Amino acid sequence: MNLIDQLNWRYATKRMNGAKVPQEKVDRILEAIRLAPTSFGLQPFKVIVVEDISLREKIFNEACHQPQMKEGSHVLVFAANKKVSAEQIDDYMQLIAATREISVDSLSGFRASFDGIVAGIAEKNYAWTARQAYIAFGVGIAAAAMEEVDATPMEGFSVEALDKVLGLTEQNLSAVTILALGYRDEANDRLAKAAKVRKSKETLLEFR
Amino acid sequence: MNLIDQLNWRYATKRMNGAKVPQEKVDRILEAIRLAPTSFGLQPFKVIVVEDISLREKIFNEACHQPQMKEGSHVLVFAANKKVSAEQIDDYMQLIAATREISVDSLSGFRASFDGIVAGIAEKNYAWTARQAYIAFGVGIAAAAMEEVDATPMEGFSVEALDKVLGLTEQNLSAVTILALGYRDEANDRLAKAAKVRKSKETLLEFR
């Protein structure tokens, strides 16, 4: 399967038909998200996978009034860390040490490179953690296309309401973006057959 | 070719061997970036593709002192719009109308949805345009992996210096992230054989 063909096949599906995405496909999309690179490898975010229809209805009513929330079968909420803490960095050092079978002490130089981030202001931290979540979001979009699963990126929601419904604030998280997974309803989605609109190579790219 | 396998194969290559990535592979990676979705489809960014070695050396010396800048063969600089202008939205409406063979007038409702963005404060605009560039960045990373091209995401650079070297400020752009393309130098890259460190599914994901 060819990524370019799949990216041409995909589109921001506005109406979905309620069919359930098979678990093995969801799992592969989530695995791609898990493998996505992030700055320093820190992965300063979490992905909340919402399948339960009553919870999706609650989100629809209170935070994100878009039909894919109910017509899809799974909704992935990308939530970034509001603040990067020293504990989080310590956990990450433990994870590296365990994975690579090295001592935590041998990572002291790498550990020090996080000092500025941990000491940094929360606002700036969050701008950075949000960007890391977006890398995984982009990889997840590509993965869904490869699985022939329709995926709608959705930024139009109330962050405050969604954080509340999912209890994200207590976890030092805040929702940054959503990916709804499901299958297109071609009869009712006027965009299903619309030509894809993209800037030309000449406009988007500059060769130097 | 399987995306999961390819994401496991890739890593943040620290040393590259100078071999040139074939043009057709670069073209396919750039096409994937061009096809990446963005909020409203606006694509509020540009990708500067730097192949010229003297320009890469200048960037190395003045903005991003990392070996991949010279040891790779192409460097993609993702630069987001500092401010979204009314002219840019108008251009986009023209592009949609031309692509879908409809009138610009028929897009007036959609056009109105941009009013808040254009009127919004520049800081917030830029946080949003940067995130859009990161979606394309994530898709580009997946595309490079599918092409078996090594790609190093690089955020460690002086934004100010890079904007200056590439003349981005005059274009209403500012660099947000870099993707260096090339081939790993396994003999000199101590990370070439290191186990990939990622959070477990249980840590990164939450199923609801």
Tab-separated table of C-alpha atoms in Angstrom:
chain	number	residue	atom	x	y	z
A	1	MET	CA	0.000	0.000	0.000
A	2	ASN	CA	1.207	3.411	-1.046
A	3	LEU	CA	1.071	6.346	1.389
A	4	ILE	CA	0.531	8.972	-1.330
A	5	ASP	CA	-2.464	7.074	-2.737
A	6	GLN	CA	-3.859	6.675	0.757
A	7	LEU	CA	-3.411	10.371	1.557
A	8	ASN	CA	-5.286	11.166	-1.635
A	9	TRP	CA	-8.019	8.709	-0.638
A	10	ARG	CA	-8.511	10.194	2.811
A	11	TYR	CA	-10.403	13.401	3.534
A	12	ALA	CA	-11.812	15.171	6.585
A	13	THR	CA	-14.926	13.026	6.759
A	14	LYS	CA	-17.888	15.099	7.932
A	15	ARG	CA	-20.467	12.321	8.158
A	16	MET	CA	-19.745	8.762	9.219
A	17	ASN	CA	-22.024	5.715	8.918
A	18	GLY	CA	-21.730	4.272	12.413
A	19	ALA	CA	-19.803	1.150	11.335
A	20	LYS	CA	-17.256	-0.005	13.861
A	21	VAL	CA	-13.556	0.117	13.066
A	22	PRO	CA	-12.122	-3.380	13.761
A	23	GLN	CA	-10.048	-3.542	16.929
A	24	GLU	CA	-6.891	-4.689	15.116
A	25	LYS	CA	-7.010	-1.582	12.935
A	26	VAL	CA	-7.499	0.701	15.934
A	27	ASP	CA	-4.598	-1.078	17.639
A	28	ARG	CA	-2.271	-0.495	14.689
A	29	ILE	CA	-3.208	3.190	14.493
A	30	LEU	CA	-2.514	3.528	18.233
A	31	GLU	CA	0.773	1.667	17.875
A	32	ALA	CA	1.874	4.109	15.149
A	33	ILE	CA	0.977	6.986	17.503
A	34	ARG	CA	2.984	5.342	20.276
A	35	LEU	CA	6.008	4.977	17.982
A	36	ALA	CA	5.889	8.590	16.757
A	37	PRO	CA	9.021	10.547	17.608
A	38	THR	CA	8.935	13.500	19.992
A	39	SER	CA	11.501	16.023	21.162
A	40	PHE	CA	13.993	14.260	23.469
A	41	GLY	CA	11.676	11.220	23.136
A	42	LEU	CA	9.686	12.508	26.099
A	43	GLN	CA	6.138	11.919	24.754
A	44	PRO	CA	4.675	14.629	27.017
A	45	PHE	CA	1.068	13.758	26.282
A	46	LYS	CA	-1.578	11.088	26.570
A	47	VAL	CA	-4.148	9.790	24.102
A	48	ILE	CA	-7.604	9.096	25.504
A	49	VAL	CA	-9.348	6.472	23.369
A	50	VAL	CA	-13.084	6.900	23.769
A	51	GLU	CA	-15.248	4.088	22.472
A	52	ASP	CA	-18.110	4.140	24.993
A	53	ILE	CA	-21.096	5.727	23.232
A	54	SER	CA	-22.559	7.356	26.335
A	55	LEU	CA	-19.254	9.130	26.961
A	56	ARG	CA	-19.077	10.181	23.303
A	57	GLU	CA	-22.632	11.536	23.594
A	58	LYS	CA	-21.637	13.483	26.679
A	59	ILE	CA	-18.657	14.956	24.808
A	60	PHE	CA	-20.945	15.747	21.864
A	61	ASN	CA	-23.391	17.560	24.146
A	62	GLU	CA	-20.908	19.396	26.306
A	63	ALA	CA	-17.679	19.933	24.371
A	64	CYS	CA	-17.669	19.026	20.672
A	65	HIS	CA	-20.909	19.247	18.765
A	66	GLN	CA	-19.830	17.462	15.590
A	67	PRO	CA	-21.627	14.401	14.169
A	68	GLN	CA	-18.451	12.286	13.850
A	69	MET	CA	-18.298	12.235	17.635
A	70	LYS	CA	-21.307	9.900	17.574
A	71	GLU	CA	-21.169	8.497	14.032
A	72	GLY	CA	-17.568	7.307	14.311
A	73	SER	CA	-16.707	4.307	16.464
A	74	HIS	CA	-13.625	5.564	18.311
A	75	VAL	CA	-12.521	9.063	19.220
A	76	LEU	CA	-8.885	9.758	20.053
A	77	VAL	CA	-8.367	12.795	22.260
A	78	PHE	CA	-4.766	14.037	22.256
A	79	ALA	CA	-4.029	15.746	25.566
A	80	ALA	CA	-0.697	17.436	26.262
A	81	ASN	CA	0.985	17.957	29.621
A	82	LYS	CA	0.290	21.428	30.992
A	83	LYS	CA	3.663	21.471	32.739
A	84	VAL	CA	6.700	19.227	32.471
A	85	SER	CA	7.693	18.131	35.965
A	86	ALA	CA	10.994	16.874	37.386
A	87	GLU	CA	9.232	13.630	38.375
A	88	GLN	CA	8.213	13.070	34.776
A	89	ILE	CA	11.796	13.483	33.593
A	90	ASP	CA	12.959	11.085	36.313
A	91	ASP	CA	10.412	8.504	35.157
A	92	TYR	CA	11.668	8.925	31.618
A	93	MET	CA	15.289	8.352	32.691
A	94	GLN	CA	14.168	5.148	34.437
A	95	LEU	CA	12.405	4.060	31.248
A	96	ILE	CA	15.489	4.664	29.093
A	97	ALA	CA	17.734	2.874	31.601
A	98	ALA	CA	15.400	-0.136	31.791
A	99	THR	CA	14.871	-0.337	28.008
A	100	ARG	CA	18.560	-0.044	27.122
A	101	GLU	CA	19.881	-1.905	30.171
A	102	ILE	CA	22.117	0.934	31.270
A	103	SER	CA	22.405	2.790	34.564
A	104	VAL	CA	20.389	5.900	35.336
A	105	ASP	CA	23.643	7.560	36.383
A	106	SER	CA	25.021	7.214	32.869
A	107	LEU	CA	22.178	9.485	31.716
A	108	SER	CA	23.098	12.437	33.939
A	109	GLY	CA	24.305	14.571	31.011
A	110	PHE	CA	21.092	13.926	29.090
A	111	ARG	CA	19.075	14.511	32.276
A	112	ALA	CA	20.683	17.938	32.659
A	113	SER	CA	19.462	18.979	29.195
A	114	PHE	CA	15.929	18.963	30.615
A	115	ASP	CA	16.695	21.420	33.414
A	116	GLY	CA	15.729	24.478	31.399
A	117	ILE	CA	12.477	22.851	30.317
A	118	VAL	CA	11.435	21.895	33.823
A	119	ALA	CA	12.370	25.333	35.162
A	120	GLY	CA	10.672	27.065	32.216
A	121	ILE	CA	7.382	28.877	32.397
A	122	ALA	CA	4.291	26.687	32.146
A	123	GLU	CA	2.836	28.554	29.154
A	124	LYS	CA	5.897	27.889	27.055
A	125	ASN	CA	6.063	24.302	28.290
A	126	TYR	CA	2.543	23.758	27.063
A	127	ALA	CA	3.163	25.290	23.638
A	128	TRP	CA	5.990	22.775	23.299
A	129	THR	CA	4.159	19.706	24.656
A	130	ALA	CA	1.216	20.509	22.369
A	131	ARG	CA	3.522	20.474	19.344
A	132	GLN	CA	4.849	17.063	20.374
A	133	ALA	CA	1.291	15.736	20.541
A	134	TYR	CA	0.743	17.077	17.030
A	135	ILE	CA	3.632	15.003	15.662
A	136	ALA	CA	1.882	11.878	16.958
A	137	PHE	CA	-1.398	13.259	15.588
A	138	GLY	CA	0.167	13.572	12.099
A	139	VAL	CA	1.582	10.064	12.296
A	140	GLY	CA	-1.823	8.792	13.459
A	141	ILE	CA	-3.508	10.429	10.458
A	142	ALA	CA	-1.058	8.701	8.116
A	143	ALA	CA	-1.601	5.385	9.935
A	144	ALA	CA	-5.387	5.625	9.648
A	145	ALA	CA	-5.059	6.314	5.915
A	146	MET	CA	-2.853	3.223	5.542
A	147	GLU	CA	-5.532	1.174	7.327
A	148	GLU	CA	-8.253	2.588	5.057
A	149	VAL	CA	-9.987	3.953	8.112
A	150	ASP	CA	-11.590	7.369	7.821
A	151	ALA	CA	-10.162	9.829	10.299
A	152	THR	CA	-11.370	13.345	10.931
A	153	PRO	CA	-9.027	15.787	12.639
A	154	MET	CA	-11.161	18.038	14.858
A	155	GLU	CA	-9.939	21.184	16.589
A	156	GLY	CA	-13.392	22.727	16.979
A	157	PHE	CA	-14.223	21.928	20.590
A	158	SER	CA	-14.301	23.592	23.981
A	159	VAL	CA	-10.999	22.755	25.629
A	160	GLU	CA	-12.332	23.656	29.043
A	161	ALA	CA	-15.428	21.482	28.712
A	162	LEU	CA	-13.542	18.522	27.261
A	163	ASP	CA	-10.881	18.690	29.989
A	164	LYS	CA	-13.701	18.617	32.511
A	165	VAL	CA	-15.626	15.713	30.958
A	166	LEU	CA	-12.494	13.566	30.718
A	167	GLY	CA	-10.949	14.664	34.017
A	168	LEU	CA	-7.784	15.824	32.283
A	169	THR	CA	-6.861	18.779	34.492
A	170	GLU	CA	-6.273	16.491	37.484
A	171	GLN	CA	-3.815	14.551	35.324
A	172	ASN	CA	-1.797	17.684	34.401
A	173	LEU	CA	-3.229	17.391	30.887
A	174	SER	CA	-5.257	19.558	28.521
A	175	ALA	CA	-6.885	18.480	25.255
A	176	VAL	CA	-5.170	19.811	22.136
A	177	THR	CA	-6.821	17.973	19.274
A	178	ILE	CA	-9.162	15.097	18.377
A	179	LEU	CA	-9.086	12.357	15.758
A	180	ALA	CA	-12.432	10.659	15.111
A	181	LEU	CA	-12.186	7.197	13.534
A	182	GLY	CA	-14.949	5.553	11.531
A	183	TYR	CA	-16.232	5.087	8.012
A	184	ARG	CA	-17.528	7.697	5.591
A	185	ASP	CA	-21.241	7.993	4.870
A	186	GLU	CA	-20.938	8.760	1.172
A	187	ALA	CA	-24.650	9.380	0.630
A	188	ASN	CA	-24.837	12.103	3.269
A	189	ASP	CA	-21.381	13.643	3.194
A	190	ARG	CA	-21.260	16.313	0.526
A	191	LEU	CA	-17.464	16.355	0.764
A	192	ALA	CA	-17.099	12.624	0.045
A	193	LYS	CA	-16.692	13.230	-3.682
A	194	ALA	CA	-15.281	16.759	-3.588
A	195	ALA	CA	-11.869	17.371	-5.141
A	196	LYS	CA	-9.071	17.726	-2.603
A	197	VAL	CA	-7.903	21.324	-2.234
A	198	ARG	CA	-4.184	21.750	-1.617
A	199	LYS	CA	-1.668	24.458	-2.377
A	200	SER	CA	0.503	23.680	-5.391
A	201	LYS	CA	4.078	22.497	-4.865
A	202	GLU	CA	5.243	25.875	-6.131
A	203	THR	CA	3.232	27.700	-3.470
A	204	LEU	CA	3.860	25.413	-0.508
A	205	LEU	CA	7.493	24.539	-1.125
A	206	GLU	CA	10.580	26.638	-1.724
A	207	PHE	CA	13.671	24.956	-3.154
A	208	ARG	CA	17.055	26.343	-2.167
B	1	MET	CA	5.376	-2.031	3.172
B	2	ASN	CA	4.073	-1.813	6.701
B	3	LEU	CA	4.017	1.522	8.557
B	4	ILE	CA	4.520	-0.041	12.007
B	5	ASP	CA	7.627	-1.915	10.829
B	6	GLN	CA	8.948	1.245	9.241
B	7	LEU	CA	8.319	3.322	12.367
B	8	ASN	CA	10.242	0.702	14.329
B	9	TRP	CA	13.057	0.845	11.748
B	10	ARG	CA	13.392	4.636	11.905
B	11	TYR	CA	15.122	6.540	14.693
B	12	ALA	CA	16.371	10.072	15.280
B	13	THR	CA	19.560	9.590	13.297
B	14	LYS	CA	22.390	11.547	14.884
B	15	ARG	CA	25.069	10.853	12.299
B	16	MET	CA	24.482	10.524	8.562
B	17	ASN	CA	26.877	9.251	5.901
B	18	GLY	CA	26.564	11.971	3.267
B	19	ALA	CA	24.788	9.766	0.713
B	20	LYS	CA	22.214	11.593	-1.359
B	21	VAL	CA	18.541	10.755	-1.054
B	22	PRO	CA	17.222	10.090	-4.602
B	23	GLN	CA	15.074	12.899	-5.960
B	24	GLU	CA	12.024	10.658	-6.464
B	25	LYS	CA	12.072	9.751	-2.774
B	26	VAL	CA	12.392	13.394	-1.722
B	27	ASP	CA	9.525	14.211	-4.083
B	28	ARG	CA	7.255	11.580	-2.535
B	29	ILE	CA	8.041	12.774	1.003
B	30	LEU	CA	7.237	16.343	-0.063
B	31	GLU	CA	4.028	15.207	-1.754
B	32	ALA	CA	2.920	13.506	1.486
B	33	ILE	CA	3.622	16.767	3.322
B	34	ARG	CA	1.620	18.676	0.731
B	35	LEU	CA	-1.320	16.284	1.136
B	36	ALA	CA	-1.318	16.449	4.952
B	37	PRO	CA	-4.551	17.820	6.383
B	38	THR	CA	-4.659	21.108	8.271
B	39	SER	CA	-7.355	22.982	10.128
B	40	PHE	CA	-9.837	24.411	7.569
B	41	GLY	CA	-7.396	23.097	4.921
B	42	LEU	CA	-5.546	26.415	5.106
B	43	GLN	CA	-1.936	25.088	5.146
B	44	PRO	CA	-0.652	28.231	6.908
B	45	PHE	CA	3.011	27.375	6.452
B	46	LYS	CA	5.762	26.791	3.945
B	47	VAL	CA	8.447	24.135	3.693
B	48	ILE	CA	11.893	25.332	2.639
B	49	VAL	CA	13.790	22.470	1.015
B	50	VAL	CA	17.511	23.148	1.385
B	51	GLU	CA	19.818	21.001	-0.731
B	52	ASP	CA	22.602	23.495	-1.487
B	53	ILE	CA	25.550	22.547	0.701
B	54	SER	CA	26.863	26.074	1.136
B	55	LEU	CA	23.483	27.171	2.477
B	56	ARG	CA	23.369	24.130	4.777
B	57	GLU	CA	26.841	25.033	6.037
B	58	LYS	CA	25.678	28.569	6.713
B	59	ILE	CA	22.692	27.239	8.674
B	60	PHE	CA	25.035	24.876	10.529
B	61	ASN	CA	27.337	27.744	11.481
B	62	GLU	CA	24.713	30.316	12.311
B	63	ALA	CA	21.533	28.578	13.440
B	64	CYS	CA	21.656	24.815	13.936
B	65	HIS	CA	24.943	23.249	14.923
B	66	GLN	CA	24.019	19.605	14.370
B	67	PRO	CA	25.979	17.252	12.078
B	68	GLN	CA	22.916	16.058	10.140
B	69	MET	CA	22.663	19.571	8.726
B	70	LYS	CA	25.754	18.791	6.645
B	71	GLU	CA	25.778	14.985	6.600
B	72	GLY	CA	22.227	14.654	5.307
B	73	SER	CA	21.420	15.558	1.706
B	74	HIS	CA	18.236	17.606	2.127
B	75	VAL	CA	16.970	19.663	5.023
B	76	LEU	CA	13.283	20.549	5.281
B	77	VAL	CA	12.579	23.676	7.291
B	78	PHE	CA	8.935	23.961	8.337
B	79	ALA	CA	8.035	27.636	8.725
B	80	ALA	CA	4.627	28.759	9.948
B	81	ASN	CA	2.824	32.002	9.186
B	82	LYS	CA	3.326	34.553	11.940
B	83	LYS	CA	-0.086	36.047	11.263
B	84	VAL	CA	-3.028	34.883	9.176
B	85	SER	CA	-4.082	37.694	6.862
B	86	ALA	CA	-7.354	38.427	5.098
B	87	GLU	CA	-5.483	38.260	1.753
B	88	GLN	CA	-4.342	34.741	2.543
B	89	ILE	CA	-7.916	33.648	3.262
B	90	ASP	CA	-9.055	35.263	0.017
B	91	ASP	CA	-6.370	33.368	-1.906
B	92	TYR	CA	-7.542	30.161	-0.270
B	93	MET	CA	-11.166	30.814	-1.280
B	94	GLN	CA	-9.959	31.337	-4.872
B	95	LEU	CA	-8.060	28.043	-4.686
B	96	ILE	CA	-11.107	26.127	-3.442
B	97	ALA	CA	-13.343	27.725	-6.068
B	98	ALA	CA	-10.890	26.920	-8.872
B	99	THR	CA	-10.245	23.339	-7.687
B	100	ARG	CA	-13.900	22.461	-7.195
B	101	GLU	CA	-15.236	24.574	-10.058
B	102	ILE	CA	-17.626	26.531	-7.878
B	103	SER	CA	-18.082	30.249	-7.340
B	104	VAL	CA	-16.217	32.169	-4.651
B	105	ASP	CA	-19.588	33.610	-3.582
B	106	SER	CA	-20.834	30.138	-2.675
B	107	LEU	CA	-18.050	30.015	-0.058
B	108	SER	CA	-19.168	33.110	1.845
B	109	GLY	CA	-20.340	31.100	4.872
B	110	PHE	CA	-17.066	29.214	5.042
B	111	ARG	CA	-15.176	32.482	4.494
B	112	ALA	CA	-16.939	33.987	7.508
B	113	SER	CA	-15.660	31.188	9.753
B	114	PHE	CA	-12.181	32.655	9.337
B	115	ASP	CA	-13.140	36.105	10.602
B	116	GLY	CA	-12.220	35.360	14.199
B	117	ILE	CA	-8.870	33.924	13.166
B	118	VAL	CA	-7.899	36.876	11.050
B	119	ALA	CA	-9.024	39.316	13.732
B	120	GLY	CA	-7.313	37.285	16.473
B	121	ILE	CA	-4.097	38.276	18.157
B	122	ALA	CA	-0.905	37.354	16.302
B	123	GLU	CA	0.564	35.310	19.179
B	124	LYS	CA	-2.391	32.996	19.223
B	125	ASN	CA	-2.458	32.854	15.438
B	126	TYR	CA	1.117	31.653	15.449
B	127	ALA	CA	0.532	28.974	18.108
B	128	TRP	CA	-2.181	27.647	15.803
B	129	THR	CA	-0.285	27.888	12.506
B	130	ALA	CA	2.703	26.167	14.173
B	131	ARG	CA	0.487	23.246	15.158
B	132	GLN	CA	-0.732	22.919	11.563
B	133	ALA	CA	2.873	22.744	10.374
B	134	TYR	CA	3.465	19.975	12.915
B	135	ILE	CA	0.700	17.835	11.387
B	136	ALA	CA	2.546	17.987	8.057
B	137	PHE	CA	5.795	17.345	9.935
B	138	GLY	CA	4.337	14.156	11.451
B	139	VAL	CA	3.050	12.999	8.065
B	140	GLY	CA	6.479	13.777	6.554
B	141	ILE	CA	8.173	11.643	9.217
B	142	ALA	CA	5.849	8.732	8.378
B	143	ALA	CA	6.480	9.249	4.652
B	144	ALA	CA	10.272	9.229	5.085
B	145	ALA	CA	10.013	5.985	7.066
B	146	MET	CA	7.953	4.431	4.266
B	147	GLU	CA	10.649	5.470	1.780
B	148	GLU	CA	13.374	3.969	3.994
B	149	VAL	CA	14.958	7.381	4.209
B	150	ASP	CA	16.425	8.400	7.546
B	151	ALA	CA	14.834	11.542	8.893
B	152	THR	CA	15.879	13.446	11.975
B	153	PRO	CA	13.394	15.817	13.585
B	154	MET	CA	15.361	18.786	14.931
B	155	GLU	CA	13.973	21.472	17.206
B	156	GLY	CA	17.332	22.529	18.593
B	157	PHE	CA	18.107	25.649	16.585
B	158	SER	CA	18.018	29.411	16.903
B	159	VAL	CA	14.704	30.501	15.428
B	160	GLU	CA	15.914	34.066	15.070
B	161	ALA	CA	19.113	33.090	13.255
B	162	LEU	CA	17.375	30.605	10.958
B	163	ASP	CA	14.639	33.083	10.074
B	164	LYS	CA	17.380	35.537	9.163
B	165	VAL	CA	19.473	33.113	7.072
B	166	LEU	CA	16.431	31.997	5.077
B	167	GLY	CA	14.764	35.411	4.864
B	168	LEU	CA	11.591	34.076	6.473
B	169	THR	CA	10.485	37.163	8.410
B	170	GLU	CA	9.906	39.106	5.178
B	171	GLN	CA	7.594	36.292	4.074
B	172	ASN	CA	5.471	36.475	7.263
B	173	LEU	CA	7.020	33.154	8.307
B	174	SER	CA	9.017	31.820	11.239
B	175	ALA	CA	10.788	28.449	11.461
B	176	VAL	CA	9.105	25.961	13.776
B	177	THR	CA	10.917	22.690	13.152
B	178	ILE	CA	13.394	20.923	10.872
B	179	LEU	CA	13.499	17.487	9.244
B	180	ALA	CA	16.934	16.408	7.996
B	181	LEU	CA	16.875	13.686	5.329
B	182	GLY	CA	19.753	11.335	4.601
B	183	TYR	CA	21.146	7.931	5.472
B	184	ARG	CA	22.413	6.683	8.824
B	185	ASP	CA	26.118	6.258	9.448
B	186	GLU	CA	25.874	3.088	11.509
B	187	ALA	CA	29.567	2.949	12.379
B	188	ASN	CA	29.583	6.398	13.968
B	189	ASP	CA	26.061	6.744	15.338
B	190	ARG	CA	25.902	5.217	18.789
B	191	LEU	CA	22.100	5.310	18.638
B	192	ALA	CA	21.907	3.267	15.407
B	193	LYS	CA	21.601	0.012	17.313
B	194	ALA	CA	20.042	1.317	20.536
B	195	ALA	CA	16.656	-0.049	21.576
B	196	LYS	CA	13.769	2.327	20.901
B	197	VAL	CA	12.456	3.925	24.090
B	198	ARG	CA	8.707	4.511	24.157
B	199	LYS	CA	6.096	4.670	26.891
B	200	SER	CA	4.044	1.489	27.195
B	201	LYS	CA	0.523	1.402	25.798
B	202	GLU	CA	-0.756	1.382	29.376
B	203	THR	CA	1.110	4.608	30.166
B	204	LEU	CA	0.496	6.521	26.934
B	205	LEU	CA	-3.084	5.478	26.255
B	206	GLU	CA	-6.219	5.546	28.329
B	207	PHE	CA	-9.206	3.496	27.187
B	208	ARG	CA	-12.656	4.771	28.062
